[in-house]
Structures are given as C-alpha cells and as structure tokens.
Amino acid sequence: MYQKFRLLILFIVISFYPYFVYSQVDESINVSANYSNKPLTEILQNIEKQYSVKFYFKNEWFEKDSVTIHTENVPLNQFMDKLLSGKQFIYKEIQKNIIAIIPKNDYAMIMGQMYEQEDVTTIVVGKPSEAGKYKKVEIKGHIKDGKTGEALIGSNIVLENTTQGTVTNVDGNYTLVLAPGNYNLVVSNIGYETTVYKVKVISNGTLDMELFVTSHKIEDVNIYAQRPDKNVRNNQMSLVEIDSKVIKQLPSLTGEKDIIKSFTMMPGVKSVGEFGSGINVRGGGEDQNLYLLENAPIFNTSHVFGFISVLNPDAVSSATLYKGHIPAGYGERVSSVMDIQIKDNNCKVFKSRGGIGLYNSRLMMEGPMFKDKVTFKIGGRTSYSDYLLRQLNDYYLMNSSASFYDANALVTYKGDDSKLTVFGYISNDKFKYAKEQSYEYGNKLASLNWSYIFNHDWSSSLIAAYSNYNVNLDYINTIVEKRRVQSNISYTSGKYNLKYVGIPNHTFDAGIQAISYNIDPGEQKPLDSISLVLPLTIKKERALEGSFYINDLYEINQVFSLNLGLRYSAYAYQGPQDIYTYSSNHTKDTIYAIGTTSYGKNKIVKSYMGLEPRVSFKIQFNNKNSVKLSYNRNNQYLSLLSYTSVPTPNDIWKLSDSFLQPLNCDQFAIGYYRNFKNNAIETSIELYYKKLANLLEYKNDAKIEMNQHIETELINAEGKNYGVELLLKKNKGKLDGWISYTYSRSLKKTNSKFKEEIINNNEYYASSYDKPHDLTIVGTYHVNRRWRIGANFSFASGRPVTLPENQYTLNGQQLIYYSDRNKYRLPPYHRLDISISLDESLKLKKKWKGSWTIGLINVYGRKNIYSVFYKRDTPSQANNFHMFSLYKLYIIGRPLPTITYNFIF
Amino acid sequence: MLVFDKFNNRTSLVVSTLLTLLLFTTCQESYNPDDIDSSKKLLVVDGSITNNPGPYTVSLSYSSPFSDRYSYNFIRNAKVYISDDLGNTETLVEKGYGKYYTSKNGIRGTIGRKYKLRIELVDGSVYESVPAILNPAPVYDSIYPVMAEIDAVGTNGDGEVSVEKVKGVDLRFSVSTSEKSYYRLFSTVTTQWTHQKTPVGGTPIDVHCWVNSYLNSAIDVKSGVYNGSKYVIKEHSMGFLQYVFDNSMPKTDKSGAQISPKKQEGWDVITHIFSISPEAYIYYESIVKQLDAGERIFDPIPSQLRGNIHCLTDSSKIALGLFDVTSDSIVFNAFFWTPALHAVDHRTADTIPVITDNNCVDSRYPPFWVNFFFK
C-alpha cells in the first residue's frame, strides 16, 4: 500500500515535472485558519474547500495527528510551514495549487527516481502484451475539474509539437486515434493550468485526466472553451461558437448576458429589427432555425417581444450555431441549428449564482444529490415589470401588465459507462395593455438523454424530447367581438444515435429519429355573453416525420479530411382533414373551391420524402491555414406563418400539407481560415450560395389568424441567398475582440400565372431579411484582472419595407396604393454600446462574490427604425378628409444606461 | 367632452409595452423618406350599376402622392361606356368633377344580365372592367336592435383619459340562404331629439333637431357561413347607435331663452343591402383590411387593392377601383329611445324620406320625424 502511494506521489511529481522545476507555492493565496486540536486531515480538507488548492497525502500518515493552528491571511507557504512544523513531512507544490505532502525520508528517493527512471514518468495506455499488434489505436477518456469533478467541456488535448489533437465533448469525454508510440499530451482549458501528460500508447485504452483552476479566477463561467486554432483545424465550417468571456463583456439591454442575441454579432447572423425576436441566418427566416435546448426544440426564443432571450445564461454551458454544412445528425430546418447545452452539474459542492437587474432577477442552484453519482441544477428568472407599471402615473400603463418568468431543472446521473440526464424547462410571458389586447404565451420543454459507452469503439445516445408552445390572444377592445384566440404546437421526438470509431481515421455516426407534430392552429371563443363571436376551431394538424442518417468523418491524413453524410427524411401529413379541391383556372380561394376530400383519423393526406446529402472537405496546409468546402441539402416540413416582417408571439406554426410543400435548401460554401501570431489573431473568409424551393410567401392582405383555408393566402416562391463573410478576431492581449463584415443578399420570387399570386411581376425582390452590409466591431480592454472596458459597434443596411406611394378615394374611403413589395429600404442601422465591469473578487476564499456591470446602450442616441407605419388623422369639419402621415417607431432613441449586479455564493 | 376613442389594438399594446420596458425611451415620430416614388398617376374608377333605376354614376380620378394634402384629381373628357351582354351600350355624360352619368331613361340594370365598363382617356389609353353578372335582389331575415352598454374611452377637455359606460343600440343583421351570398351593408342614420325651449317670459315649446350621419363609416361586407344546411349570417353587428344622456342643467341661449335637457331621442335608419359578386366581396374585404392595418407597427403584409379594371392598351398600367355590378334592397327602420325606461322601440317602414340637411324646428314635428312611424 505504501509503495503504491509512493508511486502515486512519484507519478504526480513526475507528471508535473515541467512545472515542478519552476513552480513555487502560489503566493497569491492567503490563508486564514483557526483550529484548535483538530485532526490534520480535517484541516487539509477544509483548506481544500475554502481555497483553490488540492493536497495529495496518505490519510494513515496523519490518522492520530491533531494540530492547533491560528493564522490570519498568511501566504499559503507560511501556512504549510506552520502546519507541518515539527513533523517528518515536507510539502511541495508540484503544479500550481497542487501540493504533495511527502515523508521527508522518501523525498530524496522519489526525487532521485524522477531523474533516474524517466520511464516511470510515462503513463502506459493499453496492454503491454499487445505491443506491436496495432497500427492505429484509440485512447478514450474523461477530463474533469480536479476539485469539483465537473466535466470540462472543450478541453484541448494536443500532441506536443504537432497539429494533431482533439477536444472534449459536452460530457467532457474525448477520443484520440494515434499510432502506437510515446507522446506528450498537452491538456488545456481556459481558466485551468495547462498540463502535460507523458503517455506510452500500446493499444486501445482509457486515460482520464484532471485539470485544476488557476490561482485566480479568470472568469466565472466558461461557456465554451475553444482550441486556439480550432477555426483552422476543425472539419466543421460555417460554425459559430460564442464564448462566455465574450458574452459577459457585451453590454446588454437588461444587463444580463443574452446568448441568442450575441450570435447576431457574428458574421451571417442578423435580426430583423432592433431587439426583434429570433435571428436570421444567411438570409433565412426565423422559422428556418432549429433551436435545441438540451435536445428539445424551442418554438419561441424570446421574452417580451424579443427584448430578452428565454435562456437563463447562468445555466447554459455551450451554444453552437451551424450556419452551413449542418451535420447529418440534425435536420428539421434549412438555415441553421443552434445547439444549446446546459452546464454539467457541479458534483462536489453546492453552489448558487444569480443576478439583479433593472427589470428582472435570476437565481440558479446546483450541487450533488447522492454522492457524485446524481447531481442537480435548478434555476429561474422572473420580471417585476408589473410592479413598475403600477407605479406609473398613466391610466393605460398603470392598468397594464407585462411580466415573464422561466425556470429550468437538470438532474444528471453518472455511471461508469453511462450518463442519464433529465431536463425540464418552462417559460411564460403575459402582456396586457389597459383594456385593449392581451397576450399570454409560453414554452414547455422536457428531454431525457441516456448516453452509453459499449466499449472503446462503440457509444450511443438515446434521446427523448418534448416541446410545447402555446399562445393566447384576447381581443377585448371591441363591443361585440370580445374573444380569445388560442393556438398551440406540440412536438415529441425519439432519437437514437450510434458512434463507431473502430476503424482508424474514421469516425462514424448514424442515427434514427421519429417526430410527431400536433398543431392546434386556432381556437376562438367568445369572452363574454355580449360577444357575437361564434366559437370556432380550426382543424388540428398532425404529422409524423421519420429520418435516419449516417455520417463518416474520414481524416485521410494530416492535410485532407472528408466528411460525408446522408440524411433521409420521410414525412406524412395525417387526417382527420377535409381538403378542398380548387379550380386550376384560378388562384386558390374558397370561392373557387370545386370539391372536398375527407380523410379519416391517421389517414395519410399527403406524404413527402427526400435525401439530404451533407458533404464537406478540408485541406489543412499547416496549423495556421486551411480551406474548407461544403455542400448540404436540408428539408423542412414545418413553417411559421407570420402577419408581419417582425416576428410576433402569435405567429402560427403550419405543417406541410397538400398545398404547402416542404421547404428545401441547397447550400454551397467555401472558406479560407488563417491564424497569425500563434493563434492570437484568427481570420476567415466564407462564401456561400443558397437556393431555396417552396419558400413561403403571402398574398396581398393575407389573413392568417383563424383561417380555415390558410392555403388560400399563401404563395409558393423560390429564393436565393448568397454572401461573403469576413472575420478578424484577436483572442489574446489586453485588448481583444473581433471585427466581422458580411455582404449578403436574400432574394425571392414568385412564379404564378394568377394575378393574385404574382408579387413584383414574378421578378426577384429582396426578402425582409435582406441586409446587404453588416459590420460589427467588438473590443474589450482588460485594465487589470478585475476591471475591463468593453465597446461594440454595429452597422447594417436597413431592412426592406413596403411603403405607401399614392392615395386615392373610393367608396368614400381614402385608400392607399403601396409600392411593390419590399421596394424600399429603411435607413442604415448603427449603434455603439459601451460598458465597464468590475468582476468578482479574486479571493477564492470569499463565499459571496459579486460583480458589477455598468453599461451605456446606444451611446450617441441613434434612432434606429424598428418599423414604419402610417396614420390617418381625423377629418375636420372644414375639409372632411384625412391626412396620411408616415411614422417611424424606434426602440431606444437615446442613450440608455444599464446596471447589473451578479453574484455567486 | 367625452370623445369616443377606439384604439388600434396591436399598435397600442406593443408601443406601450416597449415604452414601459424601456422606461420611455421608445418613441415614434414623423418619417419622411425622400426616395418614395409618388410620381405615378393611377386611374381610379368608382362606379356601379344596380337593379334600381338610374342614372348610374362613374367617377374617374387619378391617384395623388401619399403625403400630399388631399386633392381629388378628377379626369375630364374621357369617354365612358356601360354595356351589357346583349350588345346594348350607353355612353355616359360628363357633368363635372370627373363624374359621368347615364341618362335617366338609358341603360337599366337587369338581374341576370352581364355588364361591363369601358373607359377611353384622352391620352389614348383604354380600360375595361371584367364583365360581371347582376345578381338577384338580396333577401334578409331581420334587422333588429339589441340594447348594449359599452366602455367608451376618451379624453376630457384637459386631455385626461377617462372611461365611461355608454348605453345605446347595437343593430344586428341576420340572414340564411340556400346559396352562398355575399353582402355589403350601408346605412345612413338621421338622429333626432327633442328638448324644450322657454323664451323669456314665454311658455315652453318643443324644439325638434336632427343630424345625419353614417351608421358605420367602415365598409361592411359579410358572407354566409355554411351550417350544414344553409349559409348563415347570424347577428352581424351593423353598428352602434349611441344614446347620449343629457344630464346637464338647463342652459340659456343668446336670446335668453332657457333650453332644457334632452327629453327623447330616436333614429331613422335607411339600410342598403347589396348583393355583390365574390370578386367584389374580396375587393371590399381588402379595403377593410387596409383600413384596419394602418398604425400597426410590425409591418403587416400590405393590403394592395386591385379591382376589376384593366388597361387594354398597356398591360403594365395599373388601374385602381371597381365597377360594381350589384343589386340593392333598401330597408327602412326607426328606433325610439325612452330614457326613463332605458328601452328602445323598433318599427319598420315602407319608406322614410331621405334627409340631407341638419337642422332644428320649433313646435312641430318635421314630416320625417321618427314619431310618425310609431303611430
């Protein structure tokens, strides 16, 4: 036993030898201790809990050893000297904050061995009996925080002095395929000490490693830690990953991080209006993005009409946006997939964090439930705008209400080879403006994810997901038509993924998925006995979507890699439905209906299917630059019907049916990636071209709500989006940040022969998401470890709008003649935000840590137009006619200060 | 004074929500982009032929720039023709301000016939309407009053917002037909009331006053909903007749005579029920949507109105408006409000004189007075 421990100490010392030689006990840690006749082991454990330090020793050495020690803010080495004073032990910091306590008698021996038996420093992976048996072998393992046990996502494992390496996944696991031999594995993660592991690889095996936080905290959260050269070496292109460090530095309206909105600062990602709901990726509509929160889709990502995203930033671990070459494992949408993962639960200690803002506050707690096996996380946010409204001296506002909340919970069970995660989420928004109209909408999400590792070659995940979005809209500003209109979508999915890495240089993924959609497009009810509104229910929609996929990432050599994927999706729109048949000589309109076909329950009304190939190719010239090409096709069977250019909560989800064909998109992209100055500066340029078929367009004055024959309002259009995206990013130094510029177009056209379905003479016109120029500059100056100053500037072309050009009188009514659709463009959008932040105390012993962010949004008070609308004045007795006037609405027309206090305890 | 103020739902809600949450940083202001192309002069046609005797009128004008002060750019010297499917054609005569009339004994709308309009402008361009059939005269089941009380939100003289309960009569329309029918309803109202005037040193006399208005200034179109056996329009609200309570103290006019609070009130309502074509129904619905869409801040899908007029000489030329081929049933109703009873009495009549002026007379009831219909 003793020998075993000595070997352990020896291993630790030798493993960290490069640091051992140069490191001393961290002087930045000052220890206060007040113990009287306490077991030494207990004191050491307490010190570990209070400070970011870990001790290696053998319990039996100190079993009967009690110590009295009183210190006040003394350096760690002084504390250790005092603690071990008069004892036959010495201590040595073998890596920053890792201290080995060794019997004095053994010290010389251990150190001697270190120099004499260098081979002992090497960790052997595999069975020595299998030496020489394999050409390629696979190392798998798990990287975790040495103190909390938390899986470390995005940790880099690189073979020293090579470009070869990998990154841990969301579970902290990694896989590395190597030729047998000796290597130095350099393991790193932001905020953790980089560690070098010497390994001798013989055959397939497991190697788990730990990292330890640096003595001072660089930041509170690492939402995503990237390899510094990941942009160059990653096979995936058109990828956006937002780092928490960046999100934290961005000024935001409510003072808290907004993960979804942060993506709009990256190339190719925009939003329709300032604080508009959702995002537009490479010219696609909001409904063309799949937002997955712990594998369950979110159908409305915004609170308060788009002011705040529905994600609690404290809970989120990683957020990855695929703009192009969407991996074959993902389907359902054509423009992008945003995969948002909840942070792995802290399995060692209870921890809380939160924030207090002007409009809302949040709190999150996490910790272990049953030892290290089961952990939990629970969090929530709520607004207090209702209270604020009641304080206002305005009839309408004080009688109005506006509130929201969201809550999430995650329970994780970790076994030896498996992990089970159960996730739940709920959000709710309520708006009421005096006695006008009121909204209530919310998401409900649940998912279950069971990951299982069969052996070195095979692993799998089984995912069940449920999502529901419900909206109620009450019309109360009417004499006889007070009514409630409800709509709802629910989504249930089962997915099984399988991964195989048994063939060297190949990573195979395959999976199968089944989705059930249920939509209540609308139900109308009278709100009182006077109301003349008749109850009306639009027939429910049901559909099934099934798919399977297979993908092979083939790393041909260090220069070339090929990613081949194929997804096949099949879709069935089911009864009960009554489907009109329309005259082929007219536009679809109920007055031209010539018959009805009825379908019974579960009968297939219409089915679609299609292949969705995904291909990408990478040429990596060296570890500084690479070229990537990709092609992908995606099908989408679900669309969002919107009354307006800017999404609203009561937009209605609609399934593909006999008339509305599935949207499909072919995207080609090529990119060049080049890093400079040891990855301190990264640059990229990407060009893309997208061709869309069966794009949704609306007839003039389309009626969406409570329409039993919505097909009569829709037009089938085609689209093309193209653009070039440039990114220059500085990752290191006192001043960091990025500049992104995108030139892009998003165009569509109709192809109908009927006048009601012809928009702009069947010629290409700009879609509402067409903003050719888009520039973002983000910079942060780190004054010191706690103080930083941030600024970001955005410029974008104004979005297209349809404006009134002429007026005329008919039937005694003054009417408007509009321009061609989207003929005009709003003025350019630009805005400068600044912030100054004081991060939490660097003293790790402090239990309660607070941080402040003070920001100024829209520094020079630009009145960026949110929308344009017209008003008619009231006719006077004198002239008896209306005057038309155009008006613009802007959201923040002057500099807007924000202040937020965040805390952790 | 309480001014009834009907807010636009979506605008008010969203604007105020944004306002609130941004501590009043949200705002709206006038927007005058200088690149709007308002130079087009589009032909606007407003005309109809019905089953009622003529003369029928067609008004021709050009559109004007959106932001201009209103001006009616009527079109002169055009040649305007109405013809039927039997080959009968009448040339309309211009009588000023872009109005063209058929002659009194000229073409007459006949149920079952098709009619079209042709316009030849002095610039050589020729326009025609799509031929449309004149439907049978519309039928209806009932027009009846329902007592109602609503919240009227308004502002007082100081600009303060207040809410007041308002009593009145909501007029309802019901019909069921075996064939799908499309209706346009249009009603004029003559509101009448009586108060007492007591001249200085004299005896009280009754003064009868009246004001003409529209029941509903918006275009009112409706189509039947199939209930399994018939197409039904049930309890369609045509408009609200607001009873304005007069709780004021007696006043004195210029002559020193004392004017009492209002004693009674009534309404004559003349309703035109038009049976319109499905195409016209869609067109009128578009107008309604456009009028409803103003002031909505989310940029709703624009309501672009295209009627049934086409340019024969240049297909790229756009014409606005409609030549409506429609049959018309006229219905006369009278309602009498008794303040003390908070009740309304209802009578139908074969006819009610059309009143065009607003006036008061002393001591005697005018010939059209609502009381007559209750005798």
PDB file of C-alpha atoms in Angstrom, chain A residues 185-259:
ATOM      1  CA  LEU A 185      -0.278  15.158 -24.355  1.00  0.00           C
ATOM      2  CA  VAL A 186      -0.788  18.837 -23.703  1.00  0.00           C
ATOM      3  CA  VAL A 187      -4.129  19.285 -21.958  1.00  0.00           C
ATOM      4  CA  SER A 188      -5.587  22.741 -21.532  1.00  0.00           C
ATOM      5  CA  ASN A 189      -8.760  24.638 -20.908  1.00  0.00           C
ATOM      6  CA  ILE A 190      -9.459  28.294 -20.356  1.00  0.00           C
ATOM      7  CA  GLY A 191      -9.061  29.170 -16.722  1.00  0.00           C
ATOM      8  CA  TYR A 192      -7.126  25.989 -15.948  1.00  0.00           C
ATOM      9  CA  GLU A 193      -3.474  25.251 -15.709  1.00  0.00           C
ATOM     10  CA  THR A 194      -2.165  23.584 -18.838  1.00  0.00           C
ATOM     11  CA  THR A 195      -0.873  20.129 -18.005  1.00  0.00           C
ATOM     12  CA  VAL A 196       1.461  17.844 -19.939  1.00  0.00           C
ATOM     13  CA  TYR A 197       0.894  14.100 -19.651  1.00  0.00           C
ATOM     14  CA  LYS A 198       3.583  11.756 -20.909  1.00  0.00           C
ATOM     15  CA  VAL A 199       1.981   8.661 -22.330  1.00  0.00           C
ATOM     16  CA  LYS A 200       3.108   5.486 -23.955  1.00  0.00           C
ATOM     17  CA  VAL A 201       0.376   4.233 -26.228  1.00  0.00           C
ATOM     18  CA  ILE A 202       0.390   0.484 -26.913  1.00  0.00           C
ATOM     19  CA  SER A 203      -3.196  -0.457 -27.670  1.00  0.00           C
ATOM     20  CA  ASN A 204      -6.726   0.840 -27.092  1.00  0.00           C
ATOM     21  CA  GLY A 205      -7.149   2.191 -23.632  1.00  0.00           C
ATOM     22  CA  THR A 206      -8.554   4.761 -21.294  1.00  0.00           C
ATOM     23  CA  LEU A 207      -6.840   7.800 -19.878  1.00  0.00           C
ATOM     24  CA  ASP A 208      -8.776  10.102 -17.561  1.00  0.00           C
ATOM     25  CA  MET A 209      -7.184  13.393 -16.636  1.00  0.00           C
ATOM     26  CA  GLU A 210      -7.849  16.280 -14.306  1.00  0.00           C
ATOM     27  CA  LEU A 211      -7.189  19.973 -14.634  1.00  0.00           C
ATOM     28  CA  PHE A 212      -7.022  22.497 -11.851  1.00  0.00           C
ATOM     29  CA  VAL A 213      -8.120  26.074 -11.882  1.00  0.00           C
ATOM     30  CA  THR A 214      -5.538  28.771 -11.863  1.00  0.00           C
ATOM     31  CA  SER A 215      -4.958  30.506  -8.576  1.00  0.00           C
ATOM     32  CA  HIS A 216      -7.086  33.443  -9.531  1.00  0.00           C
ATOM     33  CA  LYS A 217     -10.287  33.113 -11.455  1.00  0.00           C
ATOM     34  CA  ILE A 218     -10.042  34.392 -14.973  1.00  0.00           C
ATOM     35  CA  GLU A 219     -13.813  34.435 -15.299  1.00  0.00           C
ATOM     36  CA  ASP A 220     -16.781  32.916 -13.640  1.00  0.00           C
ATOM     37  CA  VAL A 221     -18.076  30.779 -16.443  1.00  0.00           C
ATOM     38  CA  ASN A 222     -16.521  29.048 -19.346  1.00  0.00           C
ATOM     39  CA  ILE A 223     -19.438  28.639 -21.653  1.00  0.00           C
ATOM     40  CA  TYR A 224     -17.240  27.380 -24.391  1.00  0.00           C
ATOM     41  CA  ALA A 225     -13.584  26.906 -24.448  1.00  0.00           C
ATOM     42  CA  GLN A 226     -12.110  26.632 -27.872  1.00  0.00           C
ATOM     43  CA  ARG A 227      -8.825  25.412 -29.069  1.00  0.00           C
ATOM     44  CA  PRO A 228      -6.933  28.436 -30.161  1.00  0.00           C
ATOM     45  CA  ASP A 229      -6.594  27.059 -33.671  1.00  0.00           C
ATOM     46  CA  LYS A 230      -9.943  25.327 -33.779  1.00  0.00           C
ATOM     47  CA  ASN A 231     -11.171  27.503 -36.590  1.00  0.00           C
ATOM     48  CA  VAL A 232      -8.358  26.214 -38.776  1.00  0.00           C
ATOM     49  CA  ARG A 233      -8.296  22.569 -37.850  1.00  0.00           C
ATOM     50  CA  ASN A 234     -11.938  21.806 -37.207  1.00  0.00           C
ATOM     51  CA  ASN A 235     -13.563  19.914 -40.052  1.00  0.00           C
ATOM     52  CA  GLN A 236     -16.804  21.783 -39.495  1.00  0.00           C
ATOM     53  CA  MET A 237     -17.175  25.066 -41.336  1.00  0.00           C
ATOM     54  CA  SER A 238     -19.770  27.821 -41.007  1.00  0.00           C
ATOM     55  CA  LEU A 239     -19.740  27.332 -37.287  1.00  0.00           C
ATOM     56  CA  VAL A 240     -20.282  29.989 -34.648  1.00  0.00           C
ATOM     57  CA  GLU A 241     -19.482  29.325 -31.034  1.00  0.00           C
ATOM     58  CA  ILE A 242     -19.885  32.083 -28.535  1.00  0.00           C
ATOM     59  CA  ASP A 243     -17.516  32.120 -25.620  1.00  0.00           C
ATOM     60  CA  SER A 244     -18.872  33.166 -22.252  1.00  0.00           C
ATOM     61  CA  LYS A 245     -15.993  35.536 -21.924  1.00  0.00           C
ATOM     62  CA  VAL A 246     -17.289  37.379 -24.959  1.00  0.00           C
ATOM     63  CA  ILE A 247     -20.910  37.251 -23.895  1.00  0.00           C
ATOM     64  CA  LYS A 248     -20.023  38.534 -20.476  1.00  0.00           C
ATOM     65  CA  GLN A 249     -18.265  41.518 -21.943  1.00  0.00           C
ATOM     66  CA  LEU A 250     -21.138  42.584 -24.143  1.00  0.00           C
ATOM     67  CA  PRO A 251     -23.373  45.345 -22.867  1.00  0.00           C
ATOM     68  CA  SER A 252     -26.974  44.209 -22.922  1.00  0.00           C
ATOM     69  CA  LEU A 253     -30.280  45.900 -22.531  1.00  0.00           C
ATOM     70  CA  THR A 254     -31.224  44.313 -19.282  1.00  0.00           C
ATOM     71  CA  GLY A 255     -27.696  43.979 -18.074  1.00  0.00           C
ATOM     72  CA  GLU A 256     -27.531  40.228 -18.339  1.00  0.00           C
ATOM     73  CA  LYS A 257     -25.964  38.084 -20.982  1.00  0.00           C
ATOM     74  CA  ASP A 258     -28.168  37.194 -23.906  1.00  0.00           C
ATOM     75  CA  ILE A 259     -26.835  34.143 -25.627  1.00  0.00           C
TER      76      ILE A 259
END
